[in-house]
Coordinates of C-alpha atoms in Angstrom, one line a residue:
M28 CA 8.0 -20.0 12.6
L29 CA 6.8 -17.0 11.0
K30 CA 8.8 -14.1 12.1
I31 CA 8.2 -10.3 11.5
F32 CA 10.0 -7.2 11.7
N33 CA 8.3 -4.9 14.5
T34 CA 8.8 -0.8 13.4
F35 CA 7.9 -0.8 17.8
T36 CA 11.5 -2.8 18.5
K37 CA 13.5 -2.6 15.4
K38 CA 14.0 -6.1 15.4
K39 CA 12.1 -9.6 13.6
E40 CA 10.3 -11.4 16.4
L41 CA 8.6 -15.0 16.3
F42 CA 4.5 -13.9 15.3
L43 CA 2.4 -15.2 18.5
P44 CA -1.6 -14.0 17.6
L45 CA -3.0 -12.1 20.6
S46 CA -5.9 -14.4 20.0
K47 CA -6.1 -18.0 18.8
K48 CA -10.0 -17.4 17.9
K49 CA -8.7 -14.6 14.8
I50 CA -5.8 -11.8 14.0
N51 CA -6.7 -8.3 14.3
I52 CA -5.3 -6.1 11.3
Y53 CA -5.7 -2.8 11.3
V54 CA -4.1 -0.2 8.4
C55 CA -4.9 3.1 7.4
G56 CA -6.8 3.5 4.3
V57 CA -6.6 6.8 1.8
T58 CA -7.8 10.0 1.9
T59 CA -10.7 10.7 -0.6
Y60 CA -9.3 13.8 -2.7
D61 CA -8.2 12.3 -5.8
I62 CA -7.6 8.9 -7.2
C63 CA -5.2 6.3 -6.2
H64 CA -1.3 6.6 -7.2
I65 CA 1.0 3.6 -7.5
G66 CA 2.0 4.3 -3.7
H67 CA -1.5 3.4 -2.2
A68 CA -1.0 0.8 -5.0
R69 CA 2.0 -0.9 -3.0
T70 CA 1.1 0.1 0.5
F71 CA -2.2 -1.9 0.2
L72 CA -1.0 -5.0 -2.0
I73 CA 1.9 -5.5 0.6
F74 CA -0.9 -5.9 2.9
D75 CA -3.1 -7.7 0.9
I76 CA 0.1 -10.3 0.6
I77 CA 0.3 -10.6 4.4
V78 CA -3.8 -11.5 4.9
R79 CA -3.2 -14.2 1.7
Y80 CA -0.3 -15.6 3.7
L81 CA -1.7 -15.6 7.2
Q82 CA -4.7 -17.2 5.9
H83 CA -2.9 -19.9 4.1
L84 CA -1.1 -20.4 7.6
G85 CA -4.5 -21.3 8.9
Y86 CA -5.4 -18.3 10.8
R87 CA -8.6 -16.1 10.4
T88 CA -7.9 -12.6 9.9
N89 CA -10.4 -9.5 11.2
Y90 CA -8.9 -7.3 8.4
V91 CA -10.1 -3.2 9.0
R92 CA -8.9 -0.8 6.8
N93 CA -10.4 2.8 7.1
I94 CA -11.6 5.3 4.6
T95 CA -10.8 9.0 5.5
D96 CA -13.7 10.8 3.8
I97 CA -13.4 14.0 5.7
D98 CA -10.5 16.6 5.6
D99 CA -8.8 19.4 4.4
K100 CA -7.5 18.4 1.3
I101 CA -10.9 17.3 0.7
I102 CA -12.9 20.0 1.7
N103 CA -10.2 22.4 -0.4
T104 CA -10.1 19.9 -3.6
A105 CA -14.1 20.3 -3.5
R106 CA -14.6 24.1 -3.5
K107 CA -11.6 24.6 -6.4
N108 CA -14.7 21.8 -8.3
Q109 CA -17.1 23.7 -6.9
E110 CA -19.0 20.4 -5.4
P111 CA -19.9 19.1 -1.7
A112 CA -17.2 17.3 -0.5
F113 CA -19.3 14.4 0.1
I114 CA -20.2 14.0 -3.5
L115 CA -16.2 14.0 -4.3
S116 CA -15.9 11.8 -1.0
Q117 CA -18.2 9.1 -2.9
R118 CA -16.9 9.7 -6.7
M119 CA -13.3 8.9 -5.3
I120 CA -14.1 6.0 -3.2
K121 CA -15.8 4.5 -6.2
Y122 CA -12.7 5.0 -8.4
M123 CA -10.8 3.5 -5.7
N124 CA -12.7 0.2 -5.3
K125 CA -12.7 0.1 -9.2
D126 CA -8.8 0.6 -9.1
F127 CA -7.9 -2.2 -6.2
L128 CA -10.4 -4.6 -8.1
R129 CA -8.2 -4.5 -11.0
L130 CA -5.5 -5.1 -9.3
N131 CA -7.3 -8.0 -7.3
L132 CA -7.1 -7.0 -3.4
I133 CA -8.2 -8.9 -1.0
L134 CA -11.5 -7.1 0.5
P135 CA -11.5 -6.0 3.9
N136 CA -14.3 -7.4 6.9
E137 CA -14.6 -3.8 7.0
E138 CA -13.6 -0.3 6.0
P139 CA -15.6 2.2 8.1
R140 CA -15.5 6.0 7.3
V141 CA -14.2 8.4 9.7
T142 CA -18.0 10.3 8.7
E143 CA -19.9 6.8 10.2
C144 CA -17.4 6.9 13.2
M145 CA -18.1 10.8 14.7
Q146 CA -20.2 9.7 17.9
E147 CA -17.1 7.6 18.6
I148 CA -14.9 10.3 17.8
I149 CA -16.4 12.8 19.9
K150 CA -16.3 10.9 22.9
N151 CA -13.3 10.0 22.7
V152 CA -12.1 13.8 22.5
D153 CA -14.4 14.3 25.5
L154 CA -12.5 11.6 27.5
L155 CA -9.3 13.4 26.6
L156 CA -10.1 16.7 28.0
K157 CA -11.9 15.2 30.9
N158 CA -8.6 13.1 32.0
K159 CA -6.7 16.5 30.8
H160 CA -4.6 14.9 28.3
A161 CA -6.1 17.6 25.8
Y162 CA -7.1 21.5 25.9
I163 CA -9.2 23.9 24.4
S164 CA -6.9 26.1 22.4
D165 CA -7.7 30.1 22.5
N166 CA -9.3 29.8 19.0
R167 CA -11.6 27.2 20.7
D168 CA -9.6 23.6 19.0
I169 CA -9.2 21.0 20.8
L170 CA -5.4 19.9 21.1
F171 CA -3.6 16.9 22.8
S172 CA -1.1 17.7 25.3
I173 CA 1.9 15.5 24.0
L174 CA 3.6 16.8 27.8
R175 CA 1.0 15.1 29.5
Y176 CA 1.9 11.2 28.3
K177 CA 5.6 10.6 29.2
N178 CA 6.4 8.2 26.5
Y179 CA 5.9 10.4 23.2
G180 CA 8.5 9.0 21.0
L181 CA 9.0 5.5 21.7
L182 CA 7.3 4.3 18.2
S183 CA 9.7 7.0 16.4
H184 CA 12.5 7.6 18.5
R185 CA 11.1 11.0 17.6
K186 CA 10.7 13.9 20.6
Y187 CA 9.2 16.6 20.5
R188 CA 10.9 19.8 19.0
N189 CA 10.1 22.7 21.4
F190 CA 7.7 24.0 23.9
S191 CA 6.6 27.4 25.8
H192 CA 5.0 28.5 28.6
Y193 CA 1.2 28.4 27.5
D194 CA -1.2 28.3 30.3
S195 CA -1.8 26.2 33.2
F196 CA -4.2 23.5 34.1
S197 CA -5.9 23.2 37.0
A198 CA -4.3 20.5 38.4
G199 CA -1.4 22.4 38.5
K200 CA 1.3 24.2 36.4
D201 CA 1.8 22.9 32.7
Y202 CA 3.1 23.5 29.4
R203 CA 2.3 23.9 25.9
L204 CA 3.9 22.6 22.8
S205 CA 4.0 23.5 19.3
D206 CA 3.8 20.0 18.7
D207 CA 0.3 19.4 20.0
F208 CA -2.0 18.2 17.7
V209 CA -5.4 18.4 17.0
L210 CA -8.3 16.6 18.3
W211 CA -11.0 18.9 17.1
K212 CA -11.5 21.4 14.7
Y213 CA -13.3 24.1 15.7
N214 CA -15.6 26.2 12.9
N215 CA -19.3 27.4 14.1
N216 CA -19.9 28.8 10.0
I217 CA -22.1 25.8 9.9
K218 CA -24.1 28.2 7.1
N219 CA -21.2 27.5 4.4
N220 CA -19.7 24.5 5.8
S221 CA -23.0 22.5 6.3
D222 CA -21.0 18.9 4.7
S223 CA -18.3 19.0 6.7
L224 CA -19.2 19.8 10.0
W225 CA -20.7 17.9 13.0
N226 CA -21.9 19.1 16.0
S227 CA -20.0 18.4 19.6
P228 CA -20.5 20.0 23.2
W229 CA -17.4 22.5 22.3
G230 CA -19.6 23.5 19.1
F231 CA -19.4 23.0 15.3
G232 CA -16.4 21.4 13.7
R233 CA -14.7 18.4 12.4
P234 CA -11.8 15.9 14.0
G235 CA -8.5 15.8 13.4
W236 CA -6.6 13.2 11.5
H237 CA -5.0 10.9 14.1
I238 CA -8.2 10.3 16.2
E239 CA -10.4 9.2 13.3
C240 CA -7.7 5.6 13.1
S241 CA -7.7 5.9 17.2
S242 CA -11.4 6.0 17.8
I243 CA -12.0 3.2 14.8
I244 CA -9.6 0.8 16.3
N245 CA -10.9 1.4 19.7
K246 CA -14.4 0.7 18.2
Y247 CA -13.8 -2.6 16.1
F248 CA -11.1 -4.1 17.6
H249 CA -11.4 -2.6 21.5
N250 CA -7.8 -1.5 21.3
T251 CA -6.4 -4.8 20.9
V252 CA -4.7 -5.4 17.3
D253 CA -1.5 -8.2 16.5
I254 CA -0.8 -6.0 13.5
H255 CA -1.0 -2.5 12.4
G256 CA 0.0 -0.7 9.0
G257 CA 0.6 1.5 6.8
G258 CA 2.9 4.0 4.6
I259 CA 6.7 4.5 6.0
D260 CA 5.3 8.3 6.1
L261 CA 2.7 7.5 8.4
L262 CA 5.2 6.5 11.5
F263 CA 5.8 9.9 12.3
P264 CA 4.0 11.6 13.2
H265 CA 0.1 9.9 12.5
H266 CA 1.1 6.7 14.4
E267 CA 3.0 8.3 17.4
N268 CA 0.0 10.0 18.1
E269 CA -2.2 7.4 17.4
I270 CA -0.4 5.7 20.7
A271 CA -0.4 8.7 22.6
Q272 CA -3.8 9.3 22.8
S273 CA -4.8 5.4 22.1
T274 CA -3.1 5.1 25.6
C275 CA -4.3 8.1 27.2
M276 CA -7.8 7.2 26.3
N277 CA -7.6 3.4 27.5
R278 CA -4.6 1.9 29.4
N279 CA -4.9 -1.5 27.8
F280 CA -4.4 -0.8 24.2
S281 CA -1.9 -2.8 23.0
V282 CA -1.0 -3.3 19.2
Q283 CA 1.6 -6.4 19.0
F284 CA 3.8 -5.9 15.7
W285 CA 4.0 -2.5 13.9
I286 CA 4.3 -2.9 9.7
H287 CA 5.2 -0.6 7.4
V288 CA 5.7 -0.3 4.0
G289 CA 8.3 1.7 2.2
M290 CA 7.5 4.4 -0.4
V291 CA 7.5 4.5 -3.8
V292 CA 10.1 6.7 -5.1
L293 CA 10.5 8.6 -8.6
D294 CA 13.8 10.6 -9.2
K295 CA 14.8 10.0 -5.7
Q296 CA 11.3 11.8 -4.5
K297 CA 8.4 10.3 -2.2
M298 CA 5.8 10.0 -4.9
S299 CA 2.8 12.3 -3.5
K300 CA -0.3 14.1 -4.6
S301 CA 1.2 17.3 -2.5
L302 CA 4.8 17.2 -5.1
L303 CA 2.6 16.3 -8.0
N304 CA 4.9 13.4 -9.1
T305 CA 2.5 10.7 -8.5
I306 CA 1.3 7.9 -11.5
S307 CA -2.3 7.0 -11.1
I308 CA -3.4 3.1 -10.5
R309 CA -5.6 3.1 -13.4
N310 CA -2.8 4.8 -15.8
L311 CA -0.6 1.7 -15.3
L312 CA -3.5 -0.6 -15.5
E313 CA -3.5 0.6 -18.7
K314 CA -0.1 -0.4 -19.8
Y315 CA 0.9 -3.8 -17.6
D316 CA -1.7 -6.1 -16.5
S317 CA -2.0 -6.6 -13.0
E318 CA 0.0 -9.0 -12.0
V319 CA 2.9 -7.9 -14.0
I320 CA 2.1 -4.9 -11.4
R321 CA 1.9 -7.2 -8.2
Y322 CA 5.3 -9.3 -9.0
Y323 CA 6.8 -5.9 -9.8
F324 CA 5.8 -4.6 -6.3
L325 CA 6.9 -8.4 -4.9
S326 CA 10.2 -7.9 -6.2
S327 CA 11.7 -5.6 -3.7
H328 CA 11.2 -5.6 -0.1
Y329 CA 8.4 -4.3 1.3
R330 CA 10.4 -2.4 3.8
H331 CA 12.4 -0.6 1.0
P332 CA 12.0 2.1 -0.7
L333 CA 11.2 1.3 -4.3
E334 CA 12.1 3.4 -7.5
Y335 CA 9.5 3.7 -10.0
S336 CA 11.2 2.3 -12.8
E337 CA 9.4 1.5 -16.5
K338 CA 12.6 -0.6 -17.3
N339 CA 11.9 -3.0 -14.0
L340 CA 8.2 -3.1 -14.9
I341 CA 9.2 -4.7 -18.7
K342 CA 11.3 -6.9 -16.8
S343 CA 8.7 -8.1 -13.9
Q344 CA 6.7 -8.8 -17.6
N345 CA 9.0 -10.8 -19.4
I346 CA 9.4 -13.0 -16.0
L347 CA 5.9 -13.8 -15.9
I348 CA 5.8 -14.6 -19.8
K349 CA 8.7 -17.0 -19.4
I350 CA 7.1 -18.7 -16.3
Y351 CA 3.3 -18.7 -18.0
M352 CA 5.0 -20.3 -21.0
S353 CA 6.4 -22.8 -18.8
L354 CA 3.0 -24.0 -17.5
L355 CA 1.7 -24.1 -21.4
G356 CA 0.8 -27.7 -22.1
C357 CA 1.1 -28.9 -18.3
S358 CA -2.3 -30.7 -17.0
I359 CA -2.5 -28.2 -13.8
N360 CA -4.5 -30.1 -11.2
L361 CA -4.3 -29.1 -7.8
S362 CA -4.7 -32.7 -6.3
Y363 CA -1.5 -33.5 -7.2
R364 CA -0.4 -31.5 -3.9
S365 CA -1.8 -35.0 -2.4
L366 CA 0.8 -37.4 -4.1
R367 CA 3.4 -38.9 -2.3
R368 CA 6.2 -36.6 -1.3
I369 CA 9.1 -36.3 -3.9
Q370 CA 12.8 -34.7 -2.7
V371 CA 12.5 -32.1 -5.4
R372 CA 9.2 -30.9 -4.5
D373 CA 9.9 -30.6 -1.1
D374 CA 13.3 -28.5 -1.6
F375 CA 11.5 -25.8 -3.8
K376 CA 8.6 -25.4 -1.3
N377 CA 10.6 -25.6 1.8
Q378 CA 12.6 -22.6 0.0
F379 CA 8.9 -20.7 -0.6
F380 CA 8.2 -20.6 2.9
Q381 CA 11.4 -20.3 4.6
A382 CA 11.1 -17.2 2.3
M383 CA 8.0 -16.0 3.5
N384 CA 8.4 -16.9 7.0
N385 CA 11.2 -14.7 7.3
D386 CA 9.7 -10.6 7.5
F387 CA 7.7 -12.0 4.0
N388 CA 10.4 -11.8 2.1
T389 CA 8.7 -12.0 -1.4
P390 CA 11.8 -11.2 -3.8
V391 CA 13.4 -14.5 -2.8
A392 CA 9.9 -16.1 -2.4
C393 CA 9.9 -15.3 -6.5
S394 CA 13.4 -16.4 -7.2
V395 CA 12.1 -19.5 -6.1
L396 CA 9.2 -19.5 -8.1
R397 CA 11.1 -18.7 -11.5
K398 CA 14.0 -21.3 -10.5
L399 CA 11.0 -24.3 -10.5
S400 CA 9.5 -22.6 -13.9
K401 CA 13.3 -23.1 -15.3
Y402 CA 13.3 -26.8 -13.8
I403 CA 9.6 -27.2 -15.1
N404 CA 11.0 -26.1 -18.4
K405 CA 14.1 -28.2 -18.2
I406 CA 12.0 -31.8 -17.7
K407 CA 9.0 -31.1 -19.5
K408 CA 9.9 -33.1 -22.5
N409 CA 11.4 -36.1 -20.7
N410 CA 9.4 -36.9 -17.7
F411 CA 5.5 -34.8 -18.4
Y412 CA 4.4 -36.5 -15.1
L413 CA 6.8 -34.6 -12.7
A414 CA 6.7 -31.5 -14.8
N415 CA 2.7 -31.4 -14.4
I416 CA 2.9 -32.4 -10.5
L417 CA 5.5 -29.2 -10.1
A418 CA 3.3 -27.1 -12.4
S419 CA 0.2 -27.4 -9.9
D420 CA 2.8 -26.7 -7.1
L421 CA 4.0 -23.7 -9.1
I422 CA 0.3 -22.3 -9.2
F423 CA -0.5 -23.5 -5.4
L424 CA 2.9 -21.1 -4.6
G425 CA 2.0 -18.7 -7.1
N426 CA -1.7 -17.9 -5.7
I427 CA -0.6 -17.3 -2.1
L428 CA 0.8 -13.9 -3.8
G429 CA -2.1 -14.0 -5.6
L430 CA -0.1 -14.9 -9.0
F431 CA -0.9 -16.8 -11.4
T432 CA -4.4 -16.6 -11.7
H433 CA -4.9 -16.3 -15.4
K434 CA -5.0 -19.5 -17.5
P435 CA -1.8 -19.3 -19.3
K436 CA -3.0 -18.9 -22.8
E437 CA -5.4 -16.5 -21.6
F438 CA -2.7 -14.3 -20.1
L439 CA -0.2 -14.6 -23.2
F440 CA -3.0 -13.6 -25.7
K441 CA -3.4 -10.8 -23.3
L442 CA -0.2 -9.4 -23.7
D443 CA -0.1 -10.0 -27.6
Q444 CA -2.4 -7.8 -27.6
V445 CA -0.8 -5.1 -25.7
F446 CA 2.6 -5.9 -27.4
I447 CA 0.8 -5.3 -31.1
K448 CA -0.7 -1.8 -30.0
H449 CA 2.9 -1.2 -28.0
S450 CA 4.8 -1.8 -31.0
Y451 CA 2.4 0.5 -33.2
I452 CA 3.4 3.5 -30.4
I453 CA 7.1 2.7 -30.8
R454 CA 7.1 2.8 -34.9
N455 CA 5.7 5.8 -34.2
L456 CA 7.3 7.7 -32.4
I457 CA 10.2 6.2 -34.2
K458 CA 9.3 8.1 -37.5
M459 CA 8.6 11.1 -35.7
R460 CA 11.9 11.1 -34.2
N461 CA 13.5 10.6 -38.2
N462 CA 11.7 13.3 -39.6
Y463 CA 12.9 15.8 -36.5
R464 CA 16.5 14.4 -37.5
F465 CA 16.1 14.8 -40.9
E466 CA 14.8 18.5 -39.9
K467 CA 18.1 18.7 -37.5
K468 CA 15.8 19.8 -34.5
W469 CA 18.1 17.3 -32.6
H470 CA 17.2 18.8 -29.1
L471 CA 13.5 17.0 -30.1
S472 CA 15.1 13.9 -31.3
D473 CA 16.8 13.9 -28.1
I474 CA 13.8 14.1 -26.0
I475 CA 12.1 11.0 -28.3
R476 CA 15.4 9.1 -27.6
I477 CA 15.6 9.4 -23.9
K478 CA 12.0 8.9 -23.4
L479 CA 12.2 5.4 -25.5
L480 CA 15.3 4.8 -23.1
E481 CA 13.0 5.4 -20.3
L482 CA 10.6 2.8 -21.9
G483 CA 13.5 0.2 -21.8
I484 CA 13.6 0.6 -25.7
I485 CA 17.4 1.2 -27.7
V486 CA 17.0 3.2 -30.6
E487 CA 19.9 2.5 -32.7
D488 CA 20.2 4.7 -35.5
H489 CA 22.0 3.7 -39.2
L490 CA 22.4 4.9 -42.4
N491 CA 19.1 5.0 -44.2
K492 CA 16.6 3.9 -41.0
S493 CA 16.6 3.2 -37.5
V494 CA 15.8 -0.2 -35.5
Y495 CA 14.8 -0.7 -31.7
R496 CA 15.4 -3.0 -29.4
Y497 CA 14.2 -3.7 -26.1
R498 CA 17.1 -3.7 -23.3

């Protein structure tokens, strides 16, 4: 039975879907002001795995991932580029789709853009105003009143920071907090912002971030979601604010499981565009096959932070090479899975599914695949029939994780070409380093040595030459 860690309760719980017909899954998508980085890749790849596994278990999934195609960051970037905001968004969506296709991510059933849901957003802001969970500020923005929702902080276990007496509602005296968040940003300067403003009962403006997701969930799921997820950085304030406004909009709002993916960190800092320390998906795909990237992400539990490491990417690549090597020469036939039960097959399968049923424990599941691969190599010479059966099992189990989608020869040939290119670059770097050493420019020589070390390459200096090896 599948157990999932629920961020809301802080414990693993038995997964019992709200409906037998299908599972509703909502994941907060990207904001389209720049190309996607590997932090995005990890989050959406994890939900790709979750959807794949649920489908394997026989569930029908209704997977919705939104696109935030209007936002202050989009508007500011578009102004710098001297282009309309919607043109920038369209271009970034196109790049995103290319990146996600190359990563072999399952397409959502629906991928609504915020700009397509403006009527629903305006309707929900109006509802929150009418039931006095929101108010119009002095600058004519519409804000959600946190103090009007008594259960604020249930998800994140964080409370508002402070409050000050600001105004009173018609129903009686109340307080407004510095943490009250924007539902609608007023801006009547339509002349200079025609592509990023919408008319509403309160004048022109655009929605706040949090109301967008609440409105999309209301539209596509009628406020009933089995799994709601995103990166751990969205837990507060985004998901906390979602719960507050969605509950106040509709008392029947229900999320069965909250799932949050750990951040990708670089030099112990969160990888984010605002910190200017991101590595784009497209750049990573220039260096590594998508399955290498997938295996690298799966080798760490999804709830833990992941330190970006070229060394571990190379390690993942080497593991996949060994697994594909074990499949060489085997006759792969997935119909073998229907053959009589063999104890060794059951052992590997039970270990794999036990891991996946334990909160999608992909590191353990991947270790089972490695053990199965080693066992195939061990018996290939003496029991080719069983090796073929187990090879088919290996492909089948790997496919559940989106792995082993290549033919072994094709994958290995592709990596050979990468290695040839890689070796050429390394040799040139070492040649450049030797020149710096000859000129006694030791600091430049050390920079190249450190860079090579980051790539998992150790340079050994001898009397007349330098050689390298992979660590």
